[in-house]
One Martini backbone bead per residue (centre of mass of N, CA, C, O) as a GRO file, in nm:
protein
  381
    1MET     BB    1  -3.637  -7.072  -5.539
    2ARG     BB    2  -3.672  -7.240  -5.288
    3ALA     BB    3  -3.468  -7.098  -5.108
    4LEU     BB    4  -3.600  -6.821  -5.104
    5PHE     BB    5  -3.872  -6.916  -4.968
    6MET     BB    6  -3.758  -7.045  -4.714
    7LYS     BB    7  -3.642  -6.765  -4.606
    8SER     BB    8  -3.946  -6.636  -4.565
    9CYS     BB    9  -3.960  -6.763  -4.280
   10MET     BB   10  -4.123  -6.543  -4.061
   11VAL     BB   11  -4.173  -6.331  -3.772
   12PHE     BB   12  -4.471  -6.166  -3.695
   13ALA     BB   13  -4.796  -6.169  -3.701
   14ALA     BB   14  -4.684  -6.380  -3.899
   15THR     BB   15  -4.627  -6.694  -4.066
   16VAL     BB   16  -4.437  -6.772  -4.363
   17CYS     BB   17  -4.441  -7.068  -4.579
   18LEU     BB   18  -4.261  -7.158  -4.866
   19LEU     BB   19  -4.201  -7.470  -5.009
   20SER     BB   20  -4.292  -7.495  -5.327
   21TRP     BB   21  -4.320  -7.607  -5.647
   22GLN     BB   22  -4.642  -7.637  -5.808
   23GLY     BB   23  -4.901  -7.743  -5.961
   24GLY     BB   24  -5.171  -7.625  -6.082
   25ALA     BB   25  -5.481  -7.619  -6.142
   26VAL     BB   26  -5.649  -7.840  -6.396
   27LEU     BB   27  -5.955  -7.753  -6.549
   28PHE     BB   28  -5.887  -7.602  -6.859
   29GLY     BB   29  -5.603  -7.709  -6.996
   30GLN     BB   30  -5.394  -7.593  -6.809
   31ASP     BB   31  -5.027  -7.537  -6.753
   32PHE     BB   32  -4.896  -7.465  -6.429
   33SER     BB   33  -4.691  -7.289  -6.180
   34ASN     BB   34  -4.666  -7.264  -5.816
   35PRO     BB   35  -4.602  -7.140  -5.524
   36VAL     BB   36  -4.632  -7.299  -5.206
   37GLY     BB   37  -4.814  -7.251  -4.883
   38PHE     BB   38  -4.814  -7.085  -4.556
   39VAL     BB   39  -5.005  -6.926  -4.299
   40LYS     BB   40  -4.937  -6.816  -3.959
   41PHE     BB   41  -5.154  -6.773  -3.678
   42GLU     BB   42  -5.140  -6.606  -3.352
   43SER     BB   43  -5.395  -6.597  -3.101
   44PRO     BB   44  -5.449  -6.454  -2.831
   45ALA     BB   45  -5.606  -6.430  -2.558
   46ASN     BB   46  -5.835  -6.193  -2.565
   47THR     BB   47  -5.784  -6.116  -2.887
   48ASP     BB   48  -5.703  -5.919  -3.164
   49MET     BB   49  -5.661  -6.042  -3.505
   50ARG     BB   50  -5.510  -5.958  -3.799
   51ILE     BB   51  -5.608  -6.107  -4.109
   52SER     BB   52  -5.457  -6.251  -4.406
   53ALA     BB   53  -5.390  -6.337  -4.765
   54PRO     BB   54  -5.068  -6.384  -4.920
   55VAL     BB   55  -5.242  -6.604  -5.044
   56HIS     BB   56  -5.392  -6.814  -5.291
   57ARG     BB   57  -5.590  -6.980  -5.458
   58PRO     BB   58  -5.587  -7.191  -5.696
   59SER     BB   59  -5.547  -7.170  -6.010
   60VAL     BB   60  -5.762  -7.248  -6.315
   61TYR     BB   61  -5.639  -7.015  -6.507
   62ARG     BB   62  -5.420  -6.940  -6.798
   63GLY     BB   63  -5.426  -6.651  -7.021
   64ASN     BB   64  -5.512  -6.480  -7.311
   65VAL     BB   65  -5.611  -6.174  -7.441
   66THR     BB   66  -5.788  -6.075  -7.752
   67ASN     BB   67  -6.043  -5.913  -7.622
   68VAL     BB   68  -6.221  -5.592  -7.561
   69SER     BB   69  -6.575  -5.539  -7.451
   70GLY     BB   70  -6.594  -5.364  -7.213
   71ASN     BB   71  -6.660  -5.637  -6.977
   72VAL     BB   72  -6.548  -5.826  -7.215
   73LEU     BB   73  -6.356  -6.123  -7.243
   74THR     BB   74  -6.134  -6.268  -7.473
   75LEU     BB   75  -6.002  -6.590  -7.517
   76ALA     BB   76  -5.766  -6.806  -7.659
   77THR     BB   77  -5.794  -7.111  -7.469
   78ALA     BB   78  -6.089  -7.150  -7.407
   79ASN     BB   79  -6.344  -7.415  -7.263
   80PHE     BB   80  -6.615  -7.364  -7.126
   81THR     BB   81  -6.871  -7.454  -6.939
   82ALA     BB   82  -7.171  -7.425  -6.830
   83GLY     BB   83  -7.133  -7.259  -6.523
   84GLN     BB   84  -6.832  -7.312  -6.419
   85LEU     BB   85  -6.797  -6.991  -6.285
   86ILE     BB   86  -7.079  -7.025  -6.126
   87TYR     BB   87  -7.260  -6.986  -5.864
   88ASN     BB   88  -7.523  -7.238  -5.721
   89GLY     BB   89  -7.506  -7.400  -5.423
   90THR     BB   90  -7.396  -7.694  -5.525
   91SER     BB   91  -7.180  -7.771  -5.764
   92GLN     BB   92  -7.105  -7.452  -5.718
   93LEU     BB   93  -6.910  -7.284  -5.446
   94ASP     BB   94  -6.768  -7.077  -5.629
   95HIS     BB   95  -6.596  -6.778  -5.671
   96PHE     BB   96  -6.463  -6.561  -5.929
   97TYR     BB   97  -6.150  -6.415  -6.048
   98VAL     BB   98  -5.958  -6.166  -6.205
   99ARG     BB   99  -5.605  -6.152  -6.279
  100VAL     BB  100  -5.383  -5.934  -6.396
  101ALA     BB  101  -5.051  -6.026  -6.528
  102SER     BB  102  -5.032  -5.808  -6.766
  103GLY     BB  103  -4.957  -5.503  -6.845
  104THR     BB  104  -5.115  -5.203  -6.760
  105ALA     BB  105  -5.326  -5.382  -6.563
  106ALA     BB  106  -5.149  -5.502  -6.371
  107GLY     BB  107  -5.316  -5.636  -6.064
  108ALA     BB  108  -5.591  -5.634  -6.134
  109TRP     BB  109  -5.941  -5.694  -6.030
  110TYR     BB  110  -6.226  -5.921  -6.124
  111SER     BB  111  -6.535  -6.023  -6.118
  112ILE     BB  112  -6.726  -6.296  -6.212
  113THR     BB  113  -7.062  -6.294  -6.382
  114GLY     BB  114  -6.983  -6.434  -6.665
  115HIS     BB  115  -7.007  -6.684  -6.945
  116THR     BB  116  -6.852  -6.858  -7.191
  117SER     BB  117  -6.637  -7.058  -7.350
  118ASP     BB  118  -6.440  -6.764  -7.425
  119THR     BB  119  -6.581  -6.569  -7.210
  120LEU     BB  120  -6.583  -6.274  -6.992
  121THR     BB  121  -6.772  -6.134  -6.731
  122VAL     BB  122  -6.703  -5.832  -6.555
  123SER     BB  123  -6.659  -5.674  -6.234
  124PRO     BB  124  -6.554  -5.415  -6.109
  125ALA     BB  125  -6.405  -5.351  -5.807
  126THR     BB  126  -6.437  -5.065  -5.922
  127THR     BB  127  -6.454  -4.761  -6.102
  128LEU     BB  128  -6.205  -4.887  -6.226
  129ASN     BB  129  -6.198  -4.971  -6.531
  130LEU     BB  130  -6.069  -5.124  -6.796
  131SER     BB  131  -5.995  -4.872  -6.957
  132GLU     BB  132  -5.848  -4.716  -6.723
  133ARG     BB  133  -5.634  -4.955  -6.692
  134GLY     BB  134  -5.570  -5.059  -7.015
  135LEU     BB  135  -5.709  -5.328  -7.127
  136ALA     BB  136  -5.838  -5.226  -7.400
  137ALA     BB  137  -5.536  -5.237  -7.545
  138THR     BB  138  -5.531  -5.516  -7.606
  139THR     BB  139  -5.338  -5.778  -7.831
  140GLY     BB  140  -5.276  -6.072  -7.683
  141ILE     BB  141  -5.069  -6.025  -7.436
  142ASP     BB  142  -5.246  -6.024  -7.215
  143GLU     BB  143  -5.272  -6.170  -6.890
  144ILE     BB  144  -5.469  -6.417  -6.707
  145LEU     BB  145  -5.632  -6.507  -6.404
  146ILE     BB  146  -5.814  -6.768  -6.237
  147ILE     BB  147  -5.972  -6.723  -5.911
  148PRO     BB  148  -6.073  -6.814  -5.615
  149HIS     BB  149  -6.237  -6.711  -5.365
  150TRP     BB  150  -6.241  -6.640  -5.063
  151THR     BB  151  -6.376  -6.780  -4.761
  152LEU     BB  152  -6.477  -6.879  -4.460
  153ASN     BB  153  -6.450  -7.184  -4.528
  154THR     BB  154  -6.146  -7.158  -4.650
  155ILE     BB  155  -6.003  -7.008  -4.416
  156PHE     BB  156  -6.188  -7.221  -4.220
  157PRO     BB  157  -6.139  -7.530  -4.233
  158ASP     BB  158  -6.332  -7.702  -4.030
  159GLN     BB  159  -6.284  -7.478  -3.802
  160ALA     BB  160  -5.997  -7.413  -3.785
  161GLY     BB  161  -5.884  -7.216  -3.509
  162ILE     BB  162  -6.171  -7.223  -3.375
  163VAL     BB  163  -6.466  -7.132  -3.188
  164THR     BB  164  -6.762  -7.251  -3.152
  165SER     BB  165  -7.126  -7.202  -3.142
  166PRO     BB  166  -7.414  -7.329  -2.974
  167ASP     BB  167  -7.526  -7.021  -2.947
  168PRO     BB  168  -7.651  -6.779  -3.162
  169PHE     BB  169  -7.779  -6.570  -2.933
  170ALA     BB  170  -7.500  -6.641  -2.745
  171PRO     BB  171  -7.208  -6.598  -2.834
  172SER     BB  172  -6.888  -6.787  -2.748
  173GLY     BB  173  -6.700  -6.768  -2.973
  174THR     BB  174  -6.553  -6.684  -3.238
  175ARG     BB  175  -6.487  -6.372  -3.389
  176VAL     BB  176  -6.560  -6.234  -3.715
  177MET     BB  177  -6.442  -5.932  -3.857
  178MET     BB  178  -6.553  -5.638  -4.056
  179ILE     BB  179  -6.469  -5.391  -4.301
  180PRO     BB  180  -6.647  -5.251  -4.516
  181PRO     BB  181  -6.588  -5.101  -4.824
  182SER     BB  182  -6.822  -4.875  -4.782
  183LEU     BB  183  -6.653  -4.766  -4.558
  184THR     BB  184  -6.593  -4.429  -4.449
  185GLY     BB  185  -6.325  -4.264  -4.309
  186PRO     BB  186  -6.225  -4.229  -3.990
  187ASN     BB  187  -6.174  -4.460  -3.757
  188LEU     BB  188  -6.229  -4.754  -3.832
  189GLY     BB  189  -6.466  -5.017  -3.776
  190PRO     BB  190  -6.626  -5.292  -3.723
  191THR     BB  191  -6.971  -5.404  -3.854
  192GLU     BB  192  -6.905  -5.710  -3.904
  193VAL     BB  193  -7.034  -6.019  -3.752
  194PHE     BB  194  -6.904  -6.353  -3.709
  195ILE     BB  195  -7.025  -6.692  -3.667
  196TYR     BB  196  -6.998  -7.034  -3.565
  197HIS     BB  197  -7.251  -7.261  -3.587
  198ASP     BB  198  -7.296  -7.607  -3.489
  199GLY     BB  199  -7.632  -7.680  -3.473
  200SER     BB  200  -7.730  -7.765  -3.171
  201SER     BB  201  -7.994  -7.587  -3.132
  202GLY     BB  202  -8.205  -7.630  -3.396
  203PHE     BB  203  -8.276  -7.350  -3.537
  204ILE     BB  204  -8.007  -7.371  -3.702
  205ALA     BB  205  -7.773  -7.432  -3.905
  206ALA     BB  206  -7.474  -7.495  -3.980
  207GLY     BB  207  -7.260  -7.199  -3.971
  208TRP     BB  208  -7.220  -6.888  -4.103
  209TYR     BB  209  -7.297  -6.579  -3.919
  210ASN     BB  210  -7.473  -6.290  -3.882
  211VAL     BB  211  -7.553  -6.150  -3.579
  212ALA     BB  212  -7.765  -5.933  -3.699
  213ASN     BB  213  -7.877  -6.190  -3.903
  214LEU     BB  214  -7.955  -6.517  -3.864
  215PHE     BB  215  -8.206  -6.548  -4.096
  216VAL     BB  216  -8.050  -6.499  -4.384
  217GLY     BB  217  -7.817  -6.697  -4.356
  218THR     BB  218  -7.535  -6.812  -4.481
  219TYR     BB  219  -7.159  -6.737  -4.526
  220ASP     BB  220  -6.976  -6.968  -4.635
  221HIS     BB  221  -6.962  -6.859  -4.971
  222ALA     BB  222  -6.881  -6.579  -4.942
  223PRO     BB  223  -6.701  -6.347  -5.091
  224LEU     BB  224  -6.371  -6.241  -5.080
  225ALA     BB  225  -6.155  -6.013  -5.115
  226PRO     BB  226  -5.820  -6.013  -5.187
  227ASP     BB  227  -5.792  -5.736  -4.979
  228ASP     BB  228  -5.899  -5.851  -4.738
  229HIS     BB  229  -5.975  -5.840  -4.385
  230LEU     BB  230  -5.956  -5.988  -4.059
  231ILE     BB  231  -6.108  -5.997  -3.728
  232MET     BB  232  -5.989  -6.208  -3.475
  233ARG     BB  233  -6.170  -6.307  -3.188
  234ASN     BB  234  -6.034  -6.430  -2.898
  235ARG     BB  235  -6.252  -6.565  -2.633
  236SER     BB  236  -6.050  -6.730  -2.507
  237SER     BB  237  -5.789  -6.880  -2.281
  238GLN     BB  238  -5.637  -6.949  -2.555
  239LEU     BB  239  -5.428  -7.015  -2.789
  240GLN     BB  240  -5.461  -6.957  -3.141
  241THR     BB  241  -5.412  -7.158  -3.432
  242HIS     BB  242  -5.358  -7.059  -3.781
  243TYR     BB  243  -5.409  -7.172  -4.126
  244ILE     BB  244  -5.302  -7.067  -4.461
  245SER     BB  245  -5.331  -7.214  -4.778
  246GLY     BB  246  -5.135  -7.159  -5.090
  247ASP     BB  247  -5.058  -6.937  -5.336
  248ALA     BB  248  -4.827  -6.749  -5.464
  249PRO     BB  249  -4.782  -6.473  -5.605
  250SER     BB  250  -4.722  -6.400  -5.981
  251THR     BB  251  -4.799  -6.094  -5.952
  252LYS     BB  252  -4.911  -5.817  -5.946
  253ILE     BB  253  -5.052  -5.577  -5.705
  254SER     BB  254  -5.376  -5.413  -5.672
  255THR     BB  255  -5.481  -5.119  -5.485
  256ASP     BB  256  -5.736  -4.911  -5.379
  257LEU     BB  257  -5.728  -4.558  -5.313
  258LEU     BB  258  -5.917  -4.334  -5.116
  259ARG     BB  259  -6.038  -4.005  -5.182
  260LEU     BB  260  -6.187  -3.736  -5.030
  261ALA     BB  261  -6.332  -3.416  -5.039
  262THR     BB  262  -6.423  -3.358  -4.702
  263THR     BB  263  -6.254  -3.608  -4.578
  264THR     BB  264  -6.098  -3.827  -4.410
  265ASN     BB  265  -5.934  -4.140  -4.520
  266ASP     BB  266  -5.931  -4.485  -4.438
  267ASN     BB  267  -5.706  -4.735  -4.563
  268HIS     BB  268  -5.739  -5.075  -4.548
  269VAL     BB  269  -5.444  -5.262  -4.591
  270ILE     BB  270  -5.221  -5.490  -4.751
  271GLN     BB  271  -4.947  -5.684  -4.748
  272PRO     BB  272  -4.954  -5.906  -5.031
  273TYR     BB  273  -4.691  -6.061  -4.950
  274PRO     BB  274  -4.484  -6.357  -4.847
  275VAL     BB  275  -4.287  -6.113  -4.777
  276PRO     BB  276  -4.088  -5.895  -4.652
  277LEU     BB  277  -4.126  -5.528  -4.627
  278THR     BB  278  -4.038  -5.227  -4.668
  279VAL     BB  279  -4.157  -4.915  -4.686
  280ASP     BB  280  -3.998  -4.848  -4.946
  281GLU     BB  281  -4.103  -5.115  -5.106
  282LEU     BB  282  -4.407  -5.006  -5.148
  283ASP     BB  283  -4.412  -4.753  -5.348
  284LEU     BB  284  -4.594  -4.503  -5.275
  285VAL     BB  285  -4.431  -4.260  -5.379
  286GLN     BB  286  -4.346  -4.372  -5.659
  287ASN     BB  287  -4.660  -4.392  -5.749
  288GLY     BB  288  -4.806  -4.110  -5.658
  289ILE     BB  289  -5.019  -4.178  -5.388
  290PHE     BB  290  -4.823  -4.040  -5.173
  291THR     BB  291  -4.825  -3.763  -4.983
  292PRO     BB  292  -4.604  -3.558  -4.897
  293SER     BB  293  -4.418  -3.370  -4.658
  294SER     BB  294  -4.289  -3.033  -4.590
  295ASN     BB  295  -4.339  -3.094  -4.271
  296PRO     BB  296  -4.203  -3.270  -4.000
  297PHE     BB  297  -4.391  -3.117  -3.758
  298ALA     BB  298  -4.659  -3.073  -3.972
  299PRO     BB  299  -4.821  -3.295  -4.121
  300LEU     BB  300  -5.017  -3.283  -4.450
  301GLY     BB  301  -5.014  -3.550  -4.555
  302ASP     BB  302  -4.985  -3.859  -4.572
  303LEU     BB  303  -5.049  -4.164  -4.379
  304LEU     BB  304  -4.898  -4.426  -4.179
  305LEU     BB  305  -5.055  -4.691  -4.006
  306ARG     BB  306  -4.970  -4.897  -3.716
  307PHE     BB  307  -4.997  -5.191  -3.577
  308PRO     BB  308  -4.930  -5.393  -3.342
  309SER     BB  309  -4.624  -5.610  -3.370
  310PRO     BB  310  -4.743  -5.796  -3.201
  311PRO     BB  311  -5.021  -5.825  -3.034
  312PRO     BB  312  -5.163  -5.733  -2.769
  313THR     BB  313  -5.355  -5.769  -2.520
  314GLY     BB  314  -5.675  -5.731  -2.670
  315THR     BB  315  -5.926  -5.506  -2.778
  316ASN     BB  316  -5.971  -5.267  -2.999
  317LEU     BB  317  -5.726  -5.209  -3.171
  318THR     BB  318  -5.490  -4.956  -3.240
  319PRO     BB  319  -5.284  -4.758  -3.366
  320THR     BB  320  -4.928  -4.673  -3.257
  321LYS     BB  321  -4.818  -4.578  -3.544
  322THR     BB  322  -4.684  -4.288  -3.730
  323TYR     BB  323  -4.624  -4.207  -4.078
  324MET     BB  324  -4.408  -4.023  -4.293
  325TYR     BB  325  -4.322  -3.830  -4.588
  326TYR     BB  326  -4.035  -3.648  -4.633
  327ASP     BB  327  -3.911  -3.408  -4.881
  328GLY     BB  328  -3.675  -3.193  -4.758
  329SER     BB  329  -3.746  -2.874  -4.804
  330MET     BB  330  -3.663  -2.756  -4.497
  331GLY     BB  331  -3.474  -2.946  -4.392
  332PHE     BB  332  -3.303  -3.089  -4.108
  333LEU     BB  333  -3.394  -3.336  -4.300
  334PRO     BB  334  -3.402  -3.595  -4.478
  335GLN     BB  335  -3.549  -3.765  -4.693
  336GLY     BB  336  -3.832  -3.966  -4.580
  337TRP     BB  337  -3.913  -4.190  -4.340
  338TYR     BB  338  -4.124  -4.111  -4.044
  339ASP     BB  339  -4.174  -4.077  -3.716
  340ILE     BB  340  -4.380  -3.837  -3.582
  341GLY     BB  341  -4.279  -3.893  -3.274
  342ALA     BB  342  -3.955  -3.928  -3.405
  343PRO     BB  343  -3.782  -3.755  -3.628
  344PHE     BB  344  -3.480  -3.773  -3.482
  345GLY     BB  345  -3.450  -4.099  -3.521
  346GLY     BB  346  -3.480  -4.131  -3.814
  347SER     BB  347  -3.507  -4.309  -4.075
  348VAL     BB  348  -3.735  -4.599  -4.192
  349ASP     BB  349  -3.698  -4.722  -4.478
  350THR     BB  350  -3.540  -5.009  -4.370
  351SER     BB  351  -3.658  -5.066  -4.063
  352LEU     BB  352  -3.948  -5.081  -4.169
  353VAL     BB  353  -4.120  -5.387  -4.133
  354LEU     BB  354  -4.348  -5.574  -4.326
  355GLY     BB  355  -4.540  -5.826  -4.305
  356PRO     BB  356  -4.707  -6.080  -4.414
  357GLY     BB  357  -5.023  -5.942  -4.452
  358GLU     BB  358  -5.016  -5.679  -4.328
  359VAL     BB  359  -5.198  -5.433  -4.159
  360ILE     BB  360  -5.281  -5.110  -4.282
  361VAL     BB  361  -5.295  -4.744  -4.284
  362ILE     BB  362  -5.415  -4.510  -4.525
  363ARG     BB  363  -5.410  -4.167  -4.473
  364ARG     BB  364  -5.636  -3.939  -4.641
  365PRO     BB  365  -5.682  -3.639  -4.706
  366ALA     BB  366  -5.853  -3.410  -4.829
  367GLY     BB  367  -5.964  -3.375  -5.182
  368ILE     BB  368  -5.959  -3.519  -5.465
  369ALA     BB  369  -6.190  -3.727  -5.568
  370GLN     BB  370  -6.039  -4.060  -5.566
  371LEU     BB  371  -5.895  -4.336  -5.732
  372ASP     BB  372  -5.591  -4.519  -5.654
  373PRO     BB  373  -5.354  -4.725  -5.780
  374TRP     BB  374  -5.173  -4.969  -5.596
  375THR     BB  375  -4.878  -5.091  -5.746
  376LEU     BB  376  -4.706  -5.397  -5.683
  377ASP     BB  377  -4.433  -5.546  -5.728
  378LEU     BB  378  -4.276  -5.823  -5.762
  379PRO     BB  379  -4.037  -5.932  -5.498
  380TYR     BB  380  -3.985  -6.179  -5.691
  381PRO     BB  381  -3.912  -6.401  -5.951
   0.00000   0.00000   0.00000
């Protein structure tokens, strides 16, 4: 296994190196191991870099579910103490989520909102609840992991790889931007902008702040969703290098894709694994959630949009390549993935390679309004 992961250290928009198998955090009497490593991002001067974490923070529990009642899970081997998994701003600065590791709901994740010594109350990440995912049918076989959410403080520990701002009212350092999950429609851009103020102004304490409302408090420990991505704007004149270290996923990963009834919707998603995958290996068509096009010259199905990788110098970068899946029904070309700007250039099924954690856009035209889980199998043993 070690050799396989060492070979996965490749350069795309980011470099990921998985170094070895190590024991996971043992907080609750569980003993298990995960491959660990780091992802390296290099952000050119005066450029926007999309970053995500194809590794997660160390799991703190792994065990089987014995019962599901509504959104309450009963666990077989847990013995939590009061408030152990709940953020309180002092002794507990983490927020936690459940990742389903096996069974029909494998890959889905849910934030933990409460617990007893052996039960978890979870909030569905979307309106696809536990029953719809199939977890309600569990009989003690389904396994879950408990994982701390990434935060701005843990993605950028001790502000490594960024430039802090001495003046929160005229920010001069690195900007970290997000597209909130509630934002829908086409051609989405970031609407949330964060800076790290070093505290030297004396007006507010050191910490991460939303520039739109500096006095609402810090966002140091606000949880990020496992499939969130950040747009890091390097406003300096130098290349900035940043590392995120953590555990490699050991389960399927599921991401929800939204289709709207009356307008096109862009789903900004990440390639969630720390190894490169071809577009065919994303299994979008095989999952039945990516609508193929019957016309290679006027595609009417879903589209996959790709940002330039690595990014050129500049800000507010938009996708530069658009791909369709042609079903082959008209002839002319065999079925497969094609660049809509060059359909006669041949299929890109195996030549279009998405790097670890790379951000892409799945553009879904209007149709029946629904959320569809895109569940990607673990691409390594």
